mmCIF file of C-alpha atoms in Angstrom:
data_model
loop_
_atom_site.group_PDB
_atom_site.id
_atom_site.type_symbol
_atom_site.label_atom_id
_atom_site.label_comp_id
_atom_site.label_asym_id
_atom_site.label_seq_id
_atom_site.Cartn_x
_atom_site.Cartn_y
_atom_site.Cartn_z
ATOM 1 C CA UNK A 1 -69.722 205.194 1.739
ATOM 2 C CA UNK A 2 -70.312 201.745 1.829
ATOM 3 C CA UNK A 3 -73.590 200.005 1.868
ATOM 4 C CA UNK A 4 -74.679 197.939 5.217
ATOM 5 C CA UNK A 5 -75.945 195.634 3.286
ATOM 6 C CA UNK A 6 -72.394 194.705 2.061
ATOM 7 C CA UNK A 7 -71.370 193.937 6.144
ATOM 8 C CA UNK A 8 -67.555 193.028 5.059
ATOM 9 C CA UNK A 9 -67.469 196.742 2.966
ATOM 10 C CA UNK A 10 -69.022 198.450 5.744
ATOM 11 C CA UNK A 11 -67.493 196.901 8.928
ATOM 12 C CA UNK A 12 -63.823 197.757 7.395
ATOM 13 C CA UNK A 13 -65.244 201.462 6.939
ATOM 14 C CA UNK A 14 -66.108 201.554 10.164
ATOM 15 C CA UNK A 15 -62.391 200.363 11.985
ATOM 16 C CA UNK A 16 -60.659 202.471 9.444
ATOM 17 C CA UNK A 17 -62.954 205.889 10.530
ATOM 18 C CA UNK A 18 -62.238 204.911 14.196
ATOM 19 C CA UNK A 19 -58.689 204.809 13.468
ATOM 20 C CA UNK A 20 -58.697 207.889 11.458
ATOM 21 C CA UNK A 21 -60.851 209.364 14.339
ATOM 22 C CA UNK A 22 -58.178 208.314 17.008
ATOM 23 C CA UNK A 23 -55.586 209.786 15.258
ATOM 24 C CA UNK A 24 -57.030 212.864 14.343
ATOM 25 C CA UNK A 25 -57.995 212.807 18.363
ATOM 26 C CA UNK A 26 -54.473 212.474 19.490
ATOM 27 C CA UNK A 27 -53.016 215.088 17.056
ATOM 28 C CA UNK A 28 -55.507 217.891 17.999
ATOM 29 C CA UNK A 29 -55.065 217.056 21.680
ATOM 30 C CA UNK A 30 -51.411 217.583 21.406
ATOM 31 C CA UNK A 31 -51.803 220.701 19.971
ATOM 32 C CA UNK A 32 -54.309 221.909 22.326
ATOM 33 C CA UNK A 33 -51.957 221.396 25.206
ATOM 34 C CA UNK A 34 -48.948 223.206 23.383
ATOM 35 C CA UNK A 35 -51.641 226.002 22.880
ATOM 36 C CA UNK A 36 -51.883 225.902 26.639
ATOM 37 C CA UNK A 37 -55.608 224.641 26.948
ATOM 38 C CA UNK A 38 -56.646 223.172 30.517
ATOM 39 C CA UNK A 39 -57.587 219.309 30.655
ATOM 40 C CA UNK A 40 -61.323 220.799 31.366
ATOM 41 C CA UNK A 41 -60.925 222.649 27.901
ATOM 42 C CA UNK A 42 -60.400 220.042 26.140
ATOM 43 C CA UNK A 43 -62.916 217.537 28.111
ATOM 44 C CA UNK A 44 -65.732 220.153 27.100
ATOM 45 C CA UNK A 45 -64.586 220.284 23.784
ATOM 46 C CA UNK A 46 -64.613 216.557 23.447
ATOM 47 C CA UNK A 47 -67.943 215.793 25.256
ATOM 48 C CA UNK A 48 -66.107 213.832 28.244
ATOM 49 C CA UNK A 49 -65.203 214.422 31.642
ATOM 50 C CA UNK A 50 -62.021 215.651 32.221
ATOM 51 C CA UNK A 51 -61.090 212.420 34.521
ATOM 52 C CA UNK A 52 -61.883 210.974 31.446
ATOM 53 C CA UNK A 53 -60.114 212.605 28.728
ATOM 54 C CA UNK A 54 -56.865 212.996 30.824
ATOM 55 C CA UNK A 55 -56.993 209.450 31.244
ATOM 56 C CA UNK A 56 -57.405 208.462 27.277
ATOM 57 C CA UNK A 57 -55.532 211.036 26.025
ATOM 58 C CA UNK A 58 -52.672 212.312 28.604
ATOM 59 C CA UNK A 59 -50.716 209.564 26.821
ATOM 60 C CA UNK A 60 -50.627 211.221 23.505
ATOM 61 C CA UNK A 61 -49.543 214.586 24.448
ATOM 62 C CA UNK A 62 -45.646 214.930 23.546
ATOM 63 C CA UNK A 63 -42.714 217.723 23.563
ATOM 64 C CA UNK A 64 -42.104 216.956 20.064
ATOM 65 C CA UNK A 65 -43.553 218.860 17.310
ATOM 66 C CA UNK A 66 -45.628 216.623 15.043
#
């Protein structure tokens, strides 16, 4: 983990972690939906409302496998 005190270290941790974060997001989304969980499942799961999370993450959900 890099140190804060090294701001250029640490602030490119932090955009790669969101990214991986996103990503991870999306893929367990989609599988959550092919599993047949509700848009409310996965808001509670996620800590959001379900307006919410259907409106981040409806996007991401596909027919393909990954």
């Amino acid at each position: 983990m890099p140190s804060p005190d090294d701001p250029a270290d640490a602030l490119a941790a932090v955009v790669a972690l969101r990214r991986y974060a996103d990503a991870l997001e999306r893929k367990a989304v989609n599988a959550a939906v092919k599993q047949g969980w509700s848009w409310s499942d996965i808001a509670q799961a996620l800590g959001v409302s379900k307006q919410a999370a259907h409106k981040r993450l409806s996007g991401s959900v596909t027919d393909k496998d990954s």
